[in-house]
Every structure is written in C-alpha cells, then in structure tokens.
XYZ file of C-alpha atoms in Angstrom:
206
model
C 100.193 115.274 97.330
C 98.921 111.757 98.083
C 99.174 112.071 101.847
C 97.907 108.600 102.613
C 99.428 106.495 99.917
C 102.854 105.538 101.222
C 103.331 103.249 104.204
C 106.700 103.647 105.878
C 108.515 102.654 109.035
C 108.353 104.806 112.159
C 111.879 106.139 111.612
C 111.108 107.141 108.049
C 107.842 108.723 109.196
C 109.724 110.791 111.762
C 112.264 111.891 109.154
C 109.478 112.684 106.706
C 107.626 114.706 109.312
C 110.704 116.836 109.901
C 111.240 117.367 106.160
C 107.633 118.423 105.563
C 107.872 120.791 108.508
C 110.939 122.383 106.913
C 109.039 122.701 103.629
C 106.259 124.693 105.322
C 108.839 127.127 106.660
C 110.206 127.651 103.150
C 106.747 128.188 101.647
C 104.023 128.839 104.234
C 101.310 128.642 101.567
C 102.272 125.210 100.215
C 99.222 123.229 101.347
C 100.472 119.750 100.273
C 103.419 120.066 102.661
C 101.084 120.729 105.587
C 98.861 117.786 104.678
C 101.823 115.441 104.213
C 103.323 116.616 107.516
C 100.016 116.011 109.298
C 99.695 112.557 107.776
C 103.159 111.576 108.985
C 102.269 112.744 112.487
C 98.988 110.823 112.372
C 100.772 107.621 111.343
C 102.983 108.128 114.406
C 99.870 108.423 116.566
C 100.347 112.143 117.236
C 96.802 113.148 116.311
C 96.625 116.420 118.236
C 99.771 117.691 116.526
C 98.463 116.542 113.146
C 95.197 118.442 113.556
C 97.106 121.518 114.706
C 99.223 121.387 111.547
C 96.161 121.090 109.308
C 94.670 124.184 110.878
C 97.638 126.147 109.533
C 96.757 125.410 105.903
C 96.536 128.647 103.941
C 95.438 127.394 100.565
C 92.773 129.273 98.570
C 89.344 129.176 100.205
C 87.088 126.714 98.436
C 89.918 124.832 96.722
C 89.892 121.027 96.560
C 93.145 120.880 98.508
C 91.711 123.095 101.239
C 88.658 120.827 101.527
C 90.912 117.766 101.780
C 92.936 119.432 104.533
C 89.753 120.269 106.445
C 88.318 116.799 105.886
C 91.528 115.216 107.079
C 91.448 117.284 110.270
C 87.884 116.126 111.005
C 88.856 112.552 110.204
C 91.820 112.597 112.582
C 89.702 114.075 115.371
C 87.220 111.282 114.850
C 89.942 108.650 114.923
C 91.352 109.826 118.239
C 88.099 110.048 120.216
C 86.975 107.104 122.333
C 83.285 107.968 121.946
C 81.706 106.141 118.947
C 78.958 108.739 118.483
C 81.459 111.604 118.412
C 83.689 109.652 116.026
C 80.754 109.168 113.667
C 79.897 112.878 113.808
C 83.464 113.841 112.882
C 83.463 111.204 110.130
C 80.318 112.713 108.600
C 81.898 116.170 108.621
C 85.004 114.716 106.985
C 82.943 112.916 104.340
C 81.220 116.166 103.376
C 84.577 117.891 102.920
C 86.036 115.068 100.830
C 82.900 114.951 98.653
C 83.178 118.688 98.067
C 86.803 118.236 97.025
C 85.739 115.527 94.561
C 83.129 117.831 93.060
C 85.978 120.206 92.250
C 88.486 117.512 91.248
C 86.802 114.132 90.532
C 90.090 112.234 90.164
C 91.822 113.608 93.268
C 93.313 110.527 94.914
C 93.652 112.092 98.355
C 89.944 112.921 98.414
C 88.928 109.389 97.370
C 91.263 107.906 99.988
C 90.045 110.230 102.728
C 86.412 109.574 101.855
C 87.019 105.829 102.015
C 88.492 106.174 105.507
C 85.698 108.495 106.645
C 83.005 106.123 105.389
C 84.631 103.272 107.313
C 84.673 105.385 110.466
C 81.005 106.267 109.882
C 80.176 102.581 109.793
C 79.197 102.757 106.115
C 81.463 99.844 105.263
C 79.949 98.878 101.911
C 80.331 102.425 100.573
C 83.904 102.567 101.904
C 84.792 99.348 100.098
C 83.292 100.676 96.860
C 85.192 103.971 97.180
C 88.540 102.329 97.932
C 88.142 99.876 95.067
C 87.464 102.794 92.741
C 90.631 104.493 93.977
C 92.641 101.328 93.344
C 91.355 101.271 89.778
C 92.888 104.732 89.396
C 96.174 103.542 90.908
C 96.551 99.830 91.814
C 99.871 100.391 93.582
C 98.616 102.541 96.462
C 99.718 100.461 99.438
C 97.752 102.441 101.989
C 94.553 102.107 99.959
C 95.003 98.323 99.932
C 95.475 98.414 103.696
C 92.356 100.520 104.277
C 90.364 98.280 101.959
C 91.596 95.302 103.975
C 90.449 96.964 107.189
C 87.010 97.671 105.721
C 86.705 94.091 104.475
C 87.640 92.845 107.947
C 84.740 94.831 109.397
C 82.509 93.346 106.696
C 83.572 89.840 107.758
C 85.275 89.098 104.429
C 88.471 87.834 106.028
C 90.031 86.043 103.056
C 89.695 89.154 100.877
C 90.933 91.328 103.766
C 94.015 89.154 104.166
C 94.735 89.422 100.439
C 94.520 93.229 100.450
C 96.623 93.766 103.582
C 99.206 91.257 102.432
C 99.368 93.039 99.054
C 99.994 96.326 100.892
C 102.803 94.548 102.724
C 104.348 93.435 99.426
C 104.016 96.881 97.850
C 105.736 98.485 100.835
C 107.829 95.987 102.837
C 108.807 98.733 105.307
C 105.204 99.547 106.143
C 104.261 100.415 109.701
C 101.383 98.714 111.549
C 100.593 96.070 108.934
C 101.505 93.185 111.256
C 98.850 94.506 113.645
C 96.264 94.607 110.858
C 97.113 91.057 109.794
C 96.899 89.887 113.403
C 93.359 91.263 113.606
C 92.394 89.338 110.466
C 93.943 86.139 111.831
C 92.158 86.597 115.165
C 88.806 86.611 113.364
C 89.589 84.201 110.578
C 91.764 81.607 112.333
C 94.990 80.049 111.123
C 93.152 76.928 109.975
C 91.632 78.893 107.087
C 94.975 80.037 105.737
C 95.902 76.648 104.421
C 98.726 74.180 104.861
C 101.809 75.879 106.264
C 99.779 78.406 108.257
C 100.538 82.104 108.562
C 104.194 82.008 107.497
C 103.339 80.151 104.281
C 100.489 82.527 103.501
C 102.636 85.611 103.982
C 105.338 84.230 101.685
C 102.975 83.933 98.726
C-alpha cells in the first residue's frame, strides 16, 4: 500500500487521486485504494475530503490495514486544525491506531510512517526521529520518510542533518511536491552561511 512513500507533483497527485477513486468503484472493499486515494488528497491539501474517504474503508474489523486507515484519518484531522491542543489529541489517537497495526504486522511500512508523523505532531520529536530512522532501515529509498525525518530534525534544531534528509528526498523523487518549502524552512533557521561556499545552489547540486 505504502500511502506515504512516494512524493509526486500536484498534477500527478491529481491524476493518482482520480485513479484510486476509480479503483474503489471497481472493488469497494479494497482498503489500500481508499488509503492511497486519501493520501493523494491530503498531499493536495484537501484534508476534509481525505478524511471522508478514509471513513469509507470496509476492511476487516481489527485488521492492521483498518487500524492504519483509522490512524491516518485521526492524523489528517490533527494536521488540519489550528488548535495545538486539539492537534495533539488527534495525534495521540492516531499513534494508538498505528501502534495497534504494528502489533499485528511489525514490519508494516505504512504504520511505521504514520506513527512517525503522529509522534512529530504530538511533539515527541525524539521518538519520531527514532521511528522514521527504523523505517528507513527497512527501506532506505522511501522519499517521503526522508522528508518527514528532515522535518522532525528541523524541529529538533539539527539543521545540517535535516537538510541532508530533505535533499536526499529531493534526489530520490525529483518531481516531489512541497520539498522547496521544507528546504526553505531549514535555510531560514540554519542560514545560508552554514551551507558552505557556493551557498544554496551548490548545496542542492551535491
């Protein structure tokens, strides 16, 4: 399923969203299609639609996939609220769902990825970094996991490591959406002077 592991441009996200929607019409019980469709919508910033899609999941009760779908819905609701306390509450609900999924399937990449994001939203940055690094040991080429790790490292104040992770995500998926924004946040904290001779352009070309 790997709903969070591919970073794509807005046009490709829109096309992917439409394809996943078609897949759910062909098989209304195919949970991965719903989760992938919701993820595409979330990447486009359409959180309400994404949550609505996840509520349609009809997978077996108690299955790891069903827990991931539920956790993802909580996570997206937390990401769209402007109230930090409410965001943290949703993140804790999401974390519980992702942990339950991992009890059922310890190597489920989607659950590790979702838990990493939820922990970041909770403010538990150190645990998020540990979780995302574990996921990248399972699969070092997950561009979105590198991006999320970079975001967590930025919050931790480890700007050089954050730059390295986000830039690696950029190299793994050159068509990625929103990575320039993430890099700009790192640069705003870190400062161009720390990037070395040649500045930002030189650093990004490495």
